[in-house]
Coordinates of C-alpha atoms and ligand atoms in Angstrom, one line a residue:
X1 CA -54.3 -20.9 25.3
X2 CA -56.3 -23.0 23.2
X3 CA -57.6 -26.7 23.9
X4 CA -54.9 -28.1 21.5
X5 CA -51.5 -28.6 22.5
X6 CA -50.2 -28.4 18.9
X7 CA -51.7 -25.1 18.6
X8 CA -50.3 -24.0 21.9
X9 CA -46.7 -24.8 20.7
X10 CA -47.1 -23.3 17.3
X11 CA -47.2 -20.1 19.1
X12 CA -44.7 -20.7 22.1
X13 CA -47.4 -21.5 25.0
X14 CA -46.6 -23.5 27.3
X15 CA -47.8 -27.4 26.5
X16 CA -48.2 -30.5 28.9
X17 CA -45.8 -32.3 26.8
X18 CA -44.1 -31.6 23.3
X19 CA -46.4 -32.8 21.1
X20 CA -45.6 -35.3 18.2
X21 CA -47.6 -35.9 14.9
X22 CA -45.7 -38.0 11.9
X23 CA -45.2 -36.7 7.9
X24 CA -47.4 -39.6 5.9
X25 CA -48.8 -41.0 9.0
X26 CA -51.6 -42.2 7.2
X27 CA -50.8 -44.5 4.8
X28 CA -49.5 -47.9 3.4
X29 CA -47.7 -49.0 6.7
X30 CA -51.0 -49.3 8.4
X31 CA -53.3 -52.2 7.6
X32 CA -56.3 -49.7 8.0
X33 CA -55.2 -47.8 5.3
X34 CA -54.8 -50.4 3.1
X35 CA -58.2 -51.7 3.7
X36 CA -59.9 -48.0 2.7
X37 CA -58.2 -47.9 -0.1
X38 CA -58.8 -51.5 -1.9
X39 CA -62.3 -50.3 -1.0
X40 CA -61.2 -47.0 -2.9
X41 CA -59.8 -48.6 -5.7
X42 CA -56.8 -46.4 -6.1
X43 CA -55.3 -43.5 -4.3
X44 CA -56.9 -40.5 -6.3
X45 CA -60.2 -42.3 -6.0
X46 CA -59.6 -41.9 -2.1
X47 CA -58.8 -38.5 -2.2
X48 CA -61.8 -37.8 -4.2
X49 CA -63.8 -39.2 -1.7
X50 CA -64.3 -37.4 1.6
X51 CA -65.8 -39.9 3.3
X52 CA -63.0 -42.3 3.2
X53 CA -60.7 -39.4 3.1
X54 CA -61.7 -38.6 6.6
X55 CA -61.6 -42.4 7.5
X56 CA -58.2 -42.6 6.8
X57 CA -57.4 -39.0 8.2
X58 CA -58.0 -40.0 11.9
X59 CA -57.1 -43.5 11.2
X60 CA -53.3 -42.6 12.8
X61 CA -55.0 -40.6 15.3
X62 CA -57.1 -43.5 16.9
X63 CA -54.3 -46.1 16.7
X64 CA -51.1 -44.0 18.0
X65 CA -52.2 -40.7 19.9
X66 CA -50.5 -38.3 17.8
X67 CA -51.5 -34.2 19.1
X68 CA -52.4 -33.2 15.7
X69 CA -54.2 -35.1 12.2
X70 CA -52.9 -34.4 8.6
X71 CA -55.4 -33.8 6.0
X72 CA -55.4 -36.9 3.5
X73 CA -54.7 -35.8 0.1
X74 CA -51.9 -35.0 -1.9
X75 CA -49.8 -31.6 -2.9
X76 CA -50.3 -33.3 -6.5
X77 CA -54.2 -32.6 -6.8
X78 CA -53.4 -28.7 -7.4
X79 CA -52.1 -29.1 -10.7
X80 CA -54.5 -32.2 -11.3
X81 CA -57.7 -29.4 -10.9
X82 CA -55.4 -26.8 -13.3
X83 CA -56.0 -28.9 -15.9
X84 CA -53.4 -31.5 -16.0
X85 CA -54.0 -35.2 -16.2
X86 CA -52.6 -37.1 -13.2
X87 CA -51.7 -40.8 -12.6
X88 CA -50.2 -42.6 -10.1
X89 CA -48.3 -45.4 -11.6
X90 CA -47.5 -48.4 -9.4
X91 CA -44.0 -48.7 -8.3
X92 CA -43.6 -45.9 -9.9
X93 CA -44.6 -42.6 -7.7
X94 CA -47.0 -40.0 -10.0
X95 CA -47.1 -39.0 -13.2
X96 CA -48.4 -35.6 -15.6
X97 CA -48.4 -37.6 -19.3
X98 CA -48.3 -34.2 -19.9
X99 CA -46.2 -32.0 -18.8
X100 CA -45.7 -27.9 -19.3
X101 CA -43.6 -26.9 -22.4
X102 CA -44.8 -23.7 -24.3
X103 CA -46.0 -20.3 -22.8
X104 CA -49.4 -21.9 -24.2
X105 CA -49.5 -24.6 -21.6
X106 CA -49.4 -22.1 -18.9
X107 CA -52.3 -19.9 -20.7
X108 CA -54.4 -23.3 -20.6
X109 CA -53.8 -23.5 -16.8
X110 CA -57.1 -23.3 -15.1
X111 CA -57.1 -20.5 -12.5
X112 CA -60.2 -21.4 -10.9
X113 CA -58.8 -24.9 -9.4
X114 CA -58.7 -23.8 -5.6
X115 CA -62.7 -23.7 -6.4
X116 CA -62.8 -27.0 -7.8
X117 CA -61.2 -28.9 -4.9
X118 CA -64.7 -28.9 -2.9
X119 CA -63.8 -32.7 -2.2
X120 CA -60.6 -31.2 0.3
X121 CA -62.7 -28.7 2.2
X122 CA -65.5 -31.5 2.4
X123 CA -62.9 -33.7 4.3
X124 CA -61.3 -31.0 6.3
X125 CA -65.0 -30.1 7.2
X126 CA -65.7 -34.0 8.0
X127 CA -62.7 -34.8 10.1
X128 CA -63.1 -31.5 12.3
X129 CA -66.5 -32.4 13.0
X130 CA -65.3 -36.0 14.1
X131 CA -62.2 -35.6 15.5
X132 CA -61.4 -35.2 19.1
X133 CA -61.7 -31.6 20.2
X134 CA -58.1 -31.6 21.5
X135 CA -56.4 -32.9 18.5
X136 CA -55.5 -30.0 15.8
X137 CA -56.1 -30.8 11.7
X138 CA -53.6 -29.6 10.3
X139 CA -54.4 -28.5 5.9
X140 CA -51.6 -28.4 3.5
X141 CA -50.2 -27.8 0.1
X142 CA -47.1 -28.3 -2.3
X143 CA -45.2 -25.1 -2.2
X144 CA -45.4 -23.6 -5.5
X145 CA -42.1 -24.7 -6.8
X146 CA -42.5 -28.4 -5.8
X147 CA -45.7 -28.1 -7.6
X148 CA -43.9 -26.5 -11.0
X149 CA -41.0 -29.3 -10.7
X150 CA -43.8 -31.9 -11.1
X151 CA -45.4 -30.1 -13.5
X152 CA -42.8 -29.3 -15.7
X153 CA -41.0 -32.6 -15.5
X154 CA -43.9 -34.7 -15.5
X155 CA -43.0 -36.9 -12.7
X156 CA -39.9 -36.9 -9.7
X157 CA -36.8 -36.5 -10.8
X158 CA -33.0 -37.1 -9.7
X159 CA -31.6 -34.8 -11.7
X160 CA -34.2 -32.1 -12.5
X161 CA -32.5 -31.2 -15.6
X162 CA -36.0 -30.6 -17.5
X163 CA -37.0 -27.7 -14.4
X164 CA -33.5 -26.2 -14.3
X165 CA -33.2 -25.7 -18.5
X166 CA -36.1 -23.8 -17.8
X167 CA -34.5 -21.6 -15.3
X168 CA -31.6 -21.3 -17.1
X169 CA -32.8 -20.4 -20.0
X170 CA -36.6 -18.6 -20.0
X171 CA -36.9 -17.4 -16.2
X172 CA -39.8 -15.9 -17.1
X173 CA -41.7 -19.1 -18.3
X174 CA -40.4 -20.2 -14.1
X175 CA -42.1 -16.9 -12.6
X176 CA -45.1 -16.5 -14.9
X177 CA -46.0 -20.6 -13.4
X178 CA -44.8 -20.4 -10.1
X179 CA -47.2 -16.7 -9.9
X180 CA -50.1 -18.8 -11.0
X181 CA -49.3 -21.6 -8.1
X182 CA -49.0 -19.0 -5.3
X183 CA -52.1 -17.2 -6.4
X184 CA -54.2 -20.6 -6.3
X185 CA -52.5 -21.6 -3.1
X186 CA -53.1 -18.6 -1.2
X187 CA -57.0 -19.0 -2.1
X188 CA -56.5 -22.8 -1.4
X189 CA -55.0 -22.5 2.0
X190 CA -58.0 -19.7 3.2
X191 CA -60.5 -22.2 1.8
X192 CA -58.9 -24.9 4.0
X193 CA -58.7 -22.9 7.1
X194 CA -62.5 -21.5 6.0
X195 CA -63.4 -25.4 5.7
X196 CA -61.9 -26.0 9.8
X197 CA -58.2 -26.6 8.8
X198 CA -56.7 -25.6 12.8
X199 CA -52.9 -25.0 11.1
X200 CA -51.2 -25.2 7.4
X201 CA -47.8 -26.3 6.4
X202 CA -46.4 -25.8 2.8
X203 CA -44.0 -29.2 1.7
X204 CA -40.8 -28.0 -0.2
X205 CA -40.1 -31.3 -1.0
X206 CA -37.5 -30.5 -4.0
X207 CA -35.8 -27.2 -2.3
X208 CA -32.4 -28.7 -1.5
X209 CA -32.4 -29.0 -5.7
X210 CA -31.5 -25.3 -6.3
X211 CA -28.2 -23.2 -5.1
X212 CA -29.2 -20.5 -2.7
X213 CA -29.9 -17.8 -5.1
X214 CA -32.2 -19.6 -6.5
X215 CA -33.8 -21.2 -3.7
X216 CA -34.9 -17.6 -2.5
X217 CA -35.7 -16.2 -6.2
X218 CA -37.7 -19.7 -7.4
X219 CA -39.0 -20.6 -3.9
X220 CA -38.6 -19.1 -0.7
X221 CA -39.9 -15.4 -1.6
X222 CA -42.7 -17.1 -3.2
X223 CA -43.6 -19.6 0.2
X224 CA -43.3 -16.4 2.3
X225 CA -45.6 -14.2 0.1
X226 CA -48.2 -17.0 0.6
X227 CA -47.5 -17.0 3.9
X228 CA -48.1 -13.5 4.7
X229 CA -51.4 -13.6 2.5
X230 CA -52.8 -16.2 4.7
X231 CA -51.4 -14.6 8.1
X232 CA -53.3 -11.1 7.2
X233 CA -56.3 -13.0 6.9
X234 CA -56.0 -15.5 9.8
X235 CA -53.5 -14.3 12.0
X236 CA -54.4 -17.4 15.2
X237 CA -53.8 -20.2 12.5
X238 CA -50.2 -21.0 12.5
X239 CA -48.1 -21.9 9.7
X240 CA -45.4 -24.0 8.7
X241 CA -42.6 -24.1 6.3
X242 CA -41.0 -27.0 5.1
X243 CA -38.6 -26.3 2.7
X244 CA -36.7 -29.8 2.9
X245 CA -32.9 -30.3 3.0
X246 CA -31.5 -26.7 3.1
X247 CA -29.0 -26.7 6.3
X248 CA -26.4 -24.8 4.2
X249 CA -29.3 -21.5 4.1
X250 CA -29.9 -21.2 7.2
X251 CA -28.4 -17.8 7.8
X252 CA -30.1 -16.5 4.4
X253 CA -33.5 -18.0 6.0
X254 CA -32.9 -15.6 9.4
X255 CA -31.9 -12.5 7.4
X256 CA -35.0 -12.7 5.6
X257 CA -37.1 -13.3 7.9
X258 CA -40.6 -13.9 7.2
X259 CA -44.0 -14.2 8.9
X260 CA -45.1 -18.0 9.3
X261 CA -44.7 -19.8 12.8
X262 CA -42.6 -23.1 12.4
X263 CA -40.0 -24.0 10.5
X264 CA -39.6 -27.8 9.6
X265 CA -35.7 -29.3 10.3
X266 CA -35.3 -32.1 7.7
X267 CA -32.9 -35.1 9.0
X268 CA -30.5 -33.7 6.7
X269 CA -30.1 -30.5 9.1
X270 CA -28.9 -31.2 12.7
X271 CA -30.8 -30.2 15.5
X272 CA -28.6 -28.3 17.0
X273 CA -27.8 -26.2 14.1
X274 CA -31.6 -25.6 13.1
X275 CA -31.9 -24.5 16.9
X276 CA -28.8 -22.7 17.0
X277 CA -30.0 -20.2 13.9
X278 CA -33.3 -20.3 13.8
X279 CA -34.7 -21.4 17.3
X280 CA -35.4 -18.0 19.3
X281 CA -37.3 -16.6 16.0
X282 CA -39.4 -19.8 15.0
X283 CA -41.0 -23.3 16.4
X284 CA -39.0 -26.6 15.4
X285 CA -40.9 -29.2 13.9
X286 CA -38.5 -32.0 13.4
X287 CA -36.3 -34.2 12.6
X288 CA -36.4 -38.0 13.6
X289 CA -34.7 -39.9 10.3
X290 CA -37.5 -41.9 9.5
X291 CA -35.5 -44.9 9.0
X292 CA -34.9 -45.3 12.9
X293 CA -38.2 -46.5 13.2
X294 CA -37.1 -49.8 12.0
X295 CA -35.6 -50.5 15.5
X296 CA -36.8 -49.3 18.8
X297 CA -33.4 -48.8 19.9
X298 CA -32.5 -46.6 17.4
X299 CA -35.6 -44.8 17.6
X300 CA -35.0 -44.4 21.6
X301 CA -31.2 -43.1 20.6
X302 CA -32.9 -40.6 18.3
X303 CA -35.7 -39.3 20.5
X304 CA -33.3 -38.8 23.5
X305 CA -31.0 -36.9 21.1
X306 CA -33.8 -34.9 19.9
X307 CA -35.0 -34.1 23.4
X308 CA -31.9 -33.2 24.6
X309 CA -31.2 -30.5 22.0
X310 CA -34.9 -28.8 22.0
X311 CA -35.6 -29.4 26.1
X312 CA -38.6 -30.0 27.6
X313 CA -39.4 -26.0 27.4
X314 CA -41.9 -24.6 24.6
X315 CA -40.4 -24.6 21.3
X316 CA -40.5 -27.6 19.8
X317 CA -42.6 -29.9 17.2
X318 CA -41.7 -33.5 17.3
X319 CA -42.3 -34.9 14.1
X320 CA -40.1 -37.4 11.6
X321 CA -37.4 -35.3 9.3
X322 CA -39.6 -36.7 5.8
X323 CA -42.5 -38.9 5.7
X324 CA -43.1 -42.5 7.4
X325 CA -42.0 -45.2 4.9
X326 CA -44.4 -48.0 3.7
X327 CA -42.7 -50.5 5.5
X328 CA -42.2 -49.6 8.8
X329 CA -44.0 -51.5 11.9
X330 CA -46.9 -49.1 13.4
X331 CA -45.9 -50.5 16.6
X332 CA -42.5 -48.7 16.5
X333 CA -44.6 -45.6 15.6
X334 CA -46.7 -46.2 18.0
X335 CA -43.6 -46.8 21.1
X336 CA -42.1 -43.2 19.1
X337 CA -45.7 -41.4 20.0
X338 CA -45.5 -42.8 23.6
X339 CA -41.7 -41.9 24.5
X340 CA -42.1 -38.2 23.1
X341 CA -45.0 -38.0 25.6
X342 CA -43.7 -39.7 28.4
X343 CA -39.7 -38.2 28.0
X344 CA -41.4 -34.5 27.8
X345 CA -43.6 -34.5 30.5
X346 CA -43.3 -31.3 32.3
Ligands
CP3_1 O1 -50.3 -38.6 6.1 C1 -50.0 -37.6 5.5 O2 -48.9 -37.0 5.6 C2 -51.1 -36.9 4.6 C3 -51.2 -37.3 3.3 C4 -50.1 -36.9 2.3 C5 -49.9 -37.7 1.1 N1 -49.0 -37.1 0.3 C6 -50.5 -39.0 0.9 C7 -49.9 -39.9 -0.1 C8 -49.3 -35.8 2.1 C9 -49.1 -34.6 3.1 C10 -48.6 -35.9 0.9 C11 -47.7 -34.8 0.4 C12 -46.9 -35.1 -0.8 N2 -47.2 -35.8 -1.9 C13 -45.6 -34.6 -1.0 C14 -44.8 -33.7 0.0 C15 -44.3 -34.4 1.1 C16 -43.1 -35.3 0.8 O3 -43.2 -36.5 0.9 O4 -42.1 -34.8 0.3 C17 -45.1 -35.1 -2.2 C18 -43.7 -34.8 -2.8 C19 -46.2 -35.8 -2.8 C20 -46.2 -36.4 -4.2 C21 -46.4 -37.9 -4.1 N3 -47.6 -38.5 -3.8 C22 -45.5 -38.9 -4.3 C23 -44.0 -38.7 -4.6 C24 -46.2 -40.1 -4.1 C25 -45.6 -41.5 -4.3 C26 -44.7 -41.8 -3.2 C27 -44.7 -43.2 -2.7 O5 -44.3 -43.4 -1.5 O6 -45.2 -44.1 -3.4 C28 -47.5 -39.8 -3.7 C29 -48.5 -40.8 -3.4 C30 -49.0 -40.8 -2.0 N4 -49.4 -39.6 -1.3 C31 -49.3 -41.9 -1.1 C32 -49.8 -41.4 0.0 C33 -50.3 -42.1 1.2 C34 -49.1 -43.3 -1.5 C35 -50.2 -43.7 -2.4 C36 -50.7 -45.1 -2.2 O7 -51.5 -45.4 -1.3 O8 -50.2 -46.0 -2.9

């Protein structure tokens, strides 16, 4: 047992209650947020900063109860620190001006980033030495094809033609990158965990883009390999895959197995069918749509749903199925934190 209860469920102990933490909990839906960074200036002037980084980190914490903190910062940050200019364009999302063409560009890539990001492991380091004892931190990173989507396309994309020409037609260009990203996130993940990160999770936020072949060649293999990198070294820090909206894989996901702790349902995947094929091997983390939050009666409808399927029994993560949206009310997150905990008392 340890004195979190997040921890405790990563690994199947039993837990007072299932605990809850929200994807994007900090951020522009809470006034607080908003306040740090117009003092900031801009969002990559906030992650820069660890002081207000760690502000913001336990901002959610404070105001809604949530069992576990996520490191502010962004999976984007990575590339930023291999060399590639980043902005963040107002209604707009981010942007590399640019992005990776020629075998050159990947040469130029800086393989000494995970030692540049000293402003991360100063945050992670700040909120653990703040934050209550019983609340887990948990570190994170872009898996290493989310990060080569951005970098390659320069920006998010609907149809990630740019990415999949690449596949298509110089694989090689795809796996020299995406062995560049795992090699930096592997030595970014230990630093985070060697900084007071209690848990890691890698985002997959562009899996569902690739058929299943792909998925495992251009993604999946390469999340696991980091994965069993960072469990060889730190076998009592649990860690959690998000590989985001691929329900139809799930068999393919089971075969392979893998070793990492949780596996994150998407809203996109039911429940019942993550539980069903993947429950007795791994933790849930999931899957509230994050939309329901704009009623509390939805919300209710999707928590007792939620509950239903997982139980009250070890096992289960609650958490949303993607991030919290900019508009949403904290006090509907905060009524979501307080049902999980009250509805899974055991
Ligand atoms: O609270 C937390 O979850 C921790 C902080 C966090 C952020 N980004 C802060 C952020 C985390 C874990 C991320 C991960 C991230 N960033 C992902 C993976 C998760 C996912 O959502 O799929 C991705 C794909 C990114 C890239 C990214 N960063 C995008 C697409 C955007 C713009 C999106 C938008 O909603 O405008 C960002 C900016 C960003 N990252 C913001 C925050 C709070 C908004 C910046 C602002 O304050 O204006």
């Amino acid at each position: 047992m340890s004195n979190m209860i997040f921890i405790d469920a990563c690994f199947r102990r039993p837990t007072a209650h299932t605990p809850i933490w929200m994807m994007r909990q900090a951020g522009r839906y809470l006034p607080e947020y908003m306040a740090v960074r117009a003092k900031a200036g801009n969002f990559l002037s906030l992650c820069h900063d660890p002081e207000m980084a760690c502000e913001v980190t336990i901002q959610p914490v404070e105001r809604l109860d949530v069992d576990a903190a996520i490191l502010f910062s962004d999976i984007l940050v990575v590339p930023n620190e291999m060399g590639m200019e980043l902005q963040f364009i107002k209604d707009h999302g981010p942007k590399f001006p640019k992005p990776l063409v020629t075998d050159a560009d990947l040469d130029a890539l800086d393989m000494k980033a995970a030692d540049k990001l000293v402003y991360v492991y100063d945050t992670i380091a700040k909120v653990r030495s703040r934050l209550r004892a019983d609340k887990a931190l948990i570190g994170f990173t872009g898996s290493p094809w989310t990060l080569a989507t951005y970098m390659i396309e320069g920006q998010g994309t609907k149809t990630y033609a740019v990415v999949k020409k690449k596949i298509a037609t110089d694989p090689a260009f795809m796996h020299k990158l995406l062995e560049k990203l795992t090699i930096i996130i592997q030595d970014y993940l230990c630093k985070q965990i060697e900084s007071g990160a209690n848990a890691v999770q890698i985002f997959d936020s562009w899996a569902s883009a690739l058929e299943e072949s792909a998925f495992f060649e251009f993604s999946w293999d390469y999340m696991l390999r980091i994965a069993a990198h960072v469990k060889a070294k730190y076998p009592h820090i649990p860690i959690l895959l998000f590989p985001k909206g691929v329900s139809g894989y799930l068999d393919k996901i089971r075969e392979k197995g893998g070793n990492f702790d949780v596996f994150c349902v998407d809203w996109s995947t039911p429940i019942e069918l993550a539980k069903a094929k993947l429950g007795d091997k791994y933790i849930l983390q999931g899957n509230m749509e994050p939309t329901r939050l704009y009623s509390k009666e939805a919300t209710k409808e999707g928590v007792e749903h939620i509950v239903k399927v997982m139980g009250k029994e070890s096992g289960h993560i609650f958490n949303l199925g993607h991030g919290m949206l900019p508009d949403l009310d904290p006090e509907n997150a905060k009524y979501l934190v307080d049902l999980v905990h009250e509805m899974t008392k055991r």
